[in-house]
Short mmCIF file of C-alpha atoms in Angstrom, two decimals:
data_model
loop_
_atom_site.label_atom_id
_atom_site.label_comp_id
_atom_site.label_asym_id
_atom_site.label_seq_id
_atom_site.Cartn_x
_atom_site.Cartn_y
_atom_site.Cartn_z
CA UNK A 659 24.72 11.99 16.26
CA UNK A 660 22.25 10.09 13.75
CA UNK A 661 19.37 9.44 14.69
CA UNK A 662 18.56 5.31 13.71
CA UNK A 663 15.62 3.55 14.40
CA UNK A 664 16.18 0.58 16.78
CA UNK A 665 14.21 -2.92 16.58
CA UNK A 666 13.96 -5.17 18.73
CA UNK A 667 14.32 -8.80 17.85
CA UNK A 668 10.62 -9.82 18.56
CA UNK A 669 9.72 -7.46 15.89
CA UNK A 670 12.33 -9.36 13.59
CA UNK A 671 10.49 -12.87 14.70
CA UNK A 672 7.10 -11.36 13.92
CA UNK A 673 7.97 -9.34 11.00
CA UNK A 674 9.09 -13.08 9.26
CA UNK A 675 5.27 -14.87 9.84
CA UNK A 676 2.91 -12.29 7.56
CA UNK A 677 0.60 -15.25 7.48
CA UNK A 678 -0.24 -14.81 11.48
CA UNK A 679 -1.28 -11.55 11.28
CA UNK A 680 -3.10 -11.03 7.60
CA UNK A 681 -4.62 -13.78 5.71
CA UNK A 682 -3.65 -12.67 2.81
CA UNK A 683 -0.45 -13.54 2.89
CA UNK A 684 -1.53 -16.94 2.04
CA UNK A 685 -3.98 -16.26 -0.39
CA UNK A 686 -1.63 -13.76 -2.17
CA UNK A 687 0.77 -16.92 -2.09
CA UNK A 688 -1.59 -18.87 -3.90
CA UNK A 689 -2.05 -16.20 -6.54
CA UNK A 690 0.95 -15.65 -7.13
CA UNK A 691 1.38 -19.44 -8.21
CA UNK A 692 -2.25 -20.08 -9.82
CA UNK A 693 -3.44 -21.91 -6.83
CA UNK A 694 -6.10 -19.56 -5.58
CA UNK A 695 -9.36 -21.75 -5.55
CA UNK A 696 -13.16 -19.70 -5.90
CA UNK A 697 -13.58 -15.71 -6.95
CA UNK A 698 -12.21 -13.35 -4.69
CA UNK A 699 -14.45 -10.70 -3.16
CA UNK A 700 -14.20 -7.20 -4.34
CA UNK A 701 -12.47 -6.14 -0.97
CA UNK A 702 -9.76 -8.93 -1.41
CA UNK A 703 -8.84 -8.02 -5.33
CA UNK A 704 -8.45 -4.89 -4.03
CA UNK A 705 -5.70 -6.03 -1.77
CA UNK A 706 -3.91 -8.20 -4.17
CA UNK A 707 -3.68 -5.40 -7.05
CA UNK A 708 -1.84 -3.46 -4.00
CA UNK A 709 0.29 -6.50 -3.00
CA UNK A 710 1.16 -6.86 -6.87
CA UNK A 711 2.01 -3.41 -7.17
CA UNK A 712 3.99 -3.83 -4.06
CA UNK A 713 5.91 -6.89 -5.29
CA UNK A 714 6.71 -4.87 -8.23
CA UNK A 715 8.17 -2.35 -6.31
CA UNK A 716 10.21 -4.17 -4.48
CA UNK A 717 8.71 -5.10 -1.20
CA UNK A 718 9.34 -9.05 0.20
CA UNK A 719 5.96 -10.78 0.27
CA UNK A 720 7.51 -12.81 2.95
CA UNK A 721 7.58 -10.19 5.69
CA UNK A 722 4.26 -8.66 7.72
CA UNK A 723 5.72 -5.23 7.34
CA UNK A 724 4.51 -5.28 3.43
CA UNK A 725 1.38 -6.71 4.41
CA UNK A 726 0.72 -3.90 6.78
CA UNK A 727 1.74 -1.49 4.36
CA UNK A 728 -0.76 -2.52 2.24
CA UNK A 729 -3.27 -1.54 4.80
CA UNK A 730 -2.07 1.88 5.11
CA UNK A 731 -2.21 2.21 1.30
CA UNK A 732 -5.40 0.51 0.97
CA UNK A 733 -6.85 3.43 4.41
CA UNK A 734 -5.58 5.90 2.16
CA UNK A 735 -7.11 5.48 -1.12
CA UNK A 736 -10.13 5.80 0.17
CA UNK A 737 -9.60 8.67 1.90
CA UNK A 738 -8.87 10.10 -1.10
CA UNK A 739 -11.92 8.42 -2.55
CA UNK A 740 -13.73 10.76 -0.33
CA UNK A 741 -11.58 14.01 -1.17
CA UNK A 742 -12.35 13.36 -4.64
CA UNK A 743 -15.58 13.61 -4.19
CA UNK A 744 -15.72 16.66 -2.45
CA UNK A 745 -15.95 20.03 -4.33
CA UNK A 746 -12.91 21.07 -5.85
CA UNK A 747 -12.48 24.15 -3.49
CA UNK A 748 -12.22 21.79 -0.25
CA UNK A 749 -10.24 19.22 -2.28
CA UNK A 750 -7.26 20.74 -1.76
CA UNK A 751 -7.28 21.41 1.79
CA UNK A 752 -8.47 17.71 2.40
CA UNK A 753 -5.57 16.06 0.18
CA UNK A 754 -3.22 18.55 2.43
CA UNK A 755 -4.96 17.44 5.46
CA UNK A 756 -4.58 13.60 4.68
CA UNK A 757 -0.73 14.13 3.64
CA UNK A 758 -0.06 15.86 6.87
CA UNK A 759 -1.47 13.06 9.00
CA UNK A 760 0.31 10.72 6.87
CA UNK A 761 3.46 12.24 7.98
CA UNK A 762 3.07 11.40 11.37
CA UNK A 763 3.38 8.24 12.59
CA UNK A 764 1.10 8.37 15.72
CA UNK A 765 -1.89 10.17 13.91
CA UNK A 766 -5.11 8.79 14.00
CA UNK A 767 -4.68 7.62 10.86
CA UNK A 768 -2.01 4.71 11.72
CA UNK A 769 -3.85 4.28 15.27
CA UNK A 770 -7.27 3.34 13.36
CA UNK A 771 -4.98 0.53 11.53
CA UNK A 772 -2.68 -0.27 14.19
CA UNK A 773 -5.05 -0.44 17.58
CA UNK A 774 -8.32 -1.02 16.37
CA UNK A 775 -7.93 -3.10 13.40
CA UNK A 776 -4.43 -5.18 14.35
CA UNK A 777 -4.71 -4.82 18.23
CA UNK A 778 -0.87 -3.63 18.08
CA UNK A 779 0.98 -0.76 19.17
CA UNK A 780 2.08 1.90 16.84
CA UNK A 781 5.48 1.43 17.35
CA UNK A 782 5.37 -1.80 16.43
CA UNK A 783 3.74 -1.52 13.44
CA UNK A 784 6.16 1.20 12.01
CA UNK A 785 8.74 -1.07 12.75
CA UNK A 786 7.17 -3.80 10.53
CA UNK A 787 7.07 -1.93 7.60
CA UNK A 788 10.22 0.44 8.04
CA UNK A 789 12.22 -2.91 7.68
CA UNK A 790 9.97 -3.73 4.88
CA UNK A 791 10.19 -0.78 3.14
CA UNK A 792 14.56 -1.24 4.06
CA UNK A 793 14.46 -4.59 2.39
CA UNK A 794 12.88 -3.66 -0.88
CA UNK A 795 16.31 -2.82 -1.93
CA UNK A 796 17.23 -6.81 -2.08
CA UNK A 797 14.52 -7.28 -4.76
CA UNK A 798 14.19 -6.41 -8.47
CA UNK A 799 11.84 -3.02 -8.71
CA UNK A 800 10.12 -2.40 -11.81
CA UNK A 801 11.86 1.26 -12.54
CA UNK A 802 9.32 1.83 -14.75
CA UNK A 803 6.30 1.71 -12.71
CA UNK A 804 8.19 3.47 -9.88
CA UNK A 805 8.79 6.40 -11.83
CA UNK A 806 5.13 6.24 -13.32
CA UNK A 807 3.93 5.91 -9.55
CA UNK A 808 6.62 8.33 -8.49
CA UNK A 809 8.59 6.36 -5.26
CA UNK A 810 11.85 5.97 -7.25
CA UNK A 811 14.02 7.73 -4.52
CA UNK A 812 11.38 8.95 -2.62
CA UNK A 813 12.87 7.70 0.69
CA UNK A 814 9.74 8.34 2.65
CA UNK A 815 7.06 4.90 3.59
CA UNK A 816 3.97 7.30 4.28
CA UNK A 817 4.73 9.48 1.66
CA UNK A 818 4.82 7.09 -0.90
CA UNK A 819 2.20 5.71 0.67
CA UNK A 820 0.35 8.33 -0.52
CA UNK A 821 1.65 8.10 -3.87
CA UNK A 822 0.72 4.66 -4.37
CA UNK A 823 -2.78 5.27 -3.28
CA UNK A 824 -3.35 7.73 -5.96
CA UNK A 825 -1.99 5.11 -8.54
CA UNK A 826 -3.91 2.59 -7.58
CA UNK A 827 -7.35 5.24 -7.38
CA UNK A 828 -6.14 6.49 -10.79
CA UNK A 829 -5.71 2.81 -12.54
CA UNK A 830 -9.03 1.96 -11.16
CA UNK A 831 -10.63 4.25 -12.83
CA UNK A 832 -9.35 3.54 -15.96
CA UNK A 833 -10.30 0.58 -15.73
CA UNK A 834 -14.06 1.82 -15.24
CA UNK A 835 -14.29 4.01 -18.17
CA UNK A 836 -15.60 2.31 -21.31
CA UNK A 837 -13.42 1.12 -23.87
CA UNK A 838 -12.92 3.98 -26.88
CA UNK A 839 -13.91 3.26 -30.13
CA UNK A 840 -11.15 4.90 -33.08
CA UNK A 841 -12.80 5.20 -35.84
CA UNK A 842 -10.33 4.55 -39.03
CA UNK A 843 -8.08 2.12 -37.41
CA UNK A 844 -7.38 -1.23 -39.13
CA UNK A 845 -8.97 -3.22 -36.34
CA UNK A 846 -12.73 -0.77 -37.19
CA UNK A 847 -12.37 -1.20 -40.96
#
């Protein structure tokens, strides 16, 4: 017998109102259309580069499950903020570590988002963004960025959870570096 993950249909009611439950539904609304008044703080770009790439990947901005995977992927770069700046001999052990609690769904982890930040339980929450993550499929995805990020047929929420994170670390520190300077180009002649 399969085993299928059952919802119930509050979680169907609440997974349609992201705007109850993260303000940034509404302000990634706005965004979206060129509405947003005032500068965002740094924490708030933050979240709507992940809600873009989210978007691009598929995930309906109209259900709380995407909004509360963007907290998981959001958690999870910066653990790996800290990894990287470990030494590179306990790097590897720590990226390991982190994947492994990823992987299950009642780890500390999930409860630190879940319980203390949303005042939910776990099961809940999973629910949320496992029919997130099921809808994607009725929006366009960006293949290309999928494959560059690595989730194209991944089939796993935390894991690409993961993989996301590391996208999102790794564009942002692009981003950092100083422009380069070619020397014989047209544009430096």
């Amino acid at each position: 017998m399969q085993n299928s993950v059952k919802f119930d249909s509050s979680t169907y009611m609440m997974n349609k109102h992201p705007e109850c439950y993260d303000s940034m539904a509404s302000k990634y609304e706005a965004y979206r259309c060129g509405m947003l008044i005032g500068p965002l703080l740094e924490d708030e770009q933050q979240e709507i580069d992940v809600l873009r790439v989210l978007e691009e990947l598929g995930y309906p901005m109209q259900e709380t499950g995407t909004y509360f995977y963007k907290d998981i992927i959001i958690k999870a770069k910066q653990e790996l903020q800290k990894i990287y700046q470990k030494d590179p001999e306990a790097k590897e052990e720590a990226e390991a570590n982190l994947s492994k609690e990823m992987g299950n769904k009642f780890s500390q982890f999930y409860f630190d988002i879940a319980r203390n930040n949303l005042d939910m339980g776990l099961k809940t929450f999973h629910s949320c963004i496992s029919l997130a993550y099921q809808n994607r499929i009725q929006n366009p995805m960006n293949i290309n960025l999928g494959q560059e990020i690595g989730v194209d047929g991944f089939g796993d929420y935390k894991g690409e959870a993961l993989l996301i994170a590391n996208y999102m670390l790794t564009k942002e520190d692009i981003k950092s570096q100083p422009p380069v300077k070619v020397l014989g180009t047209r544009a430096n002649v």
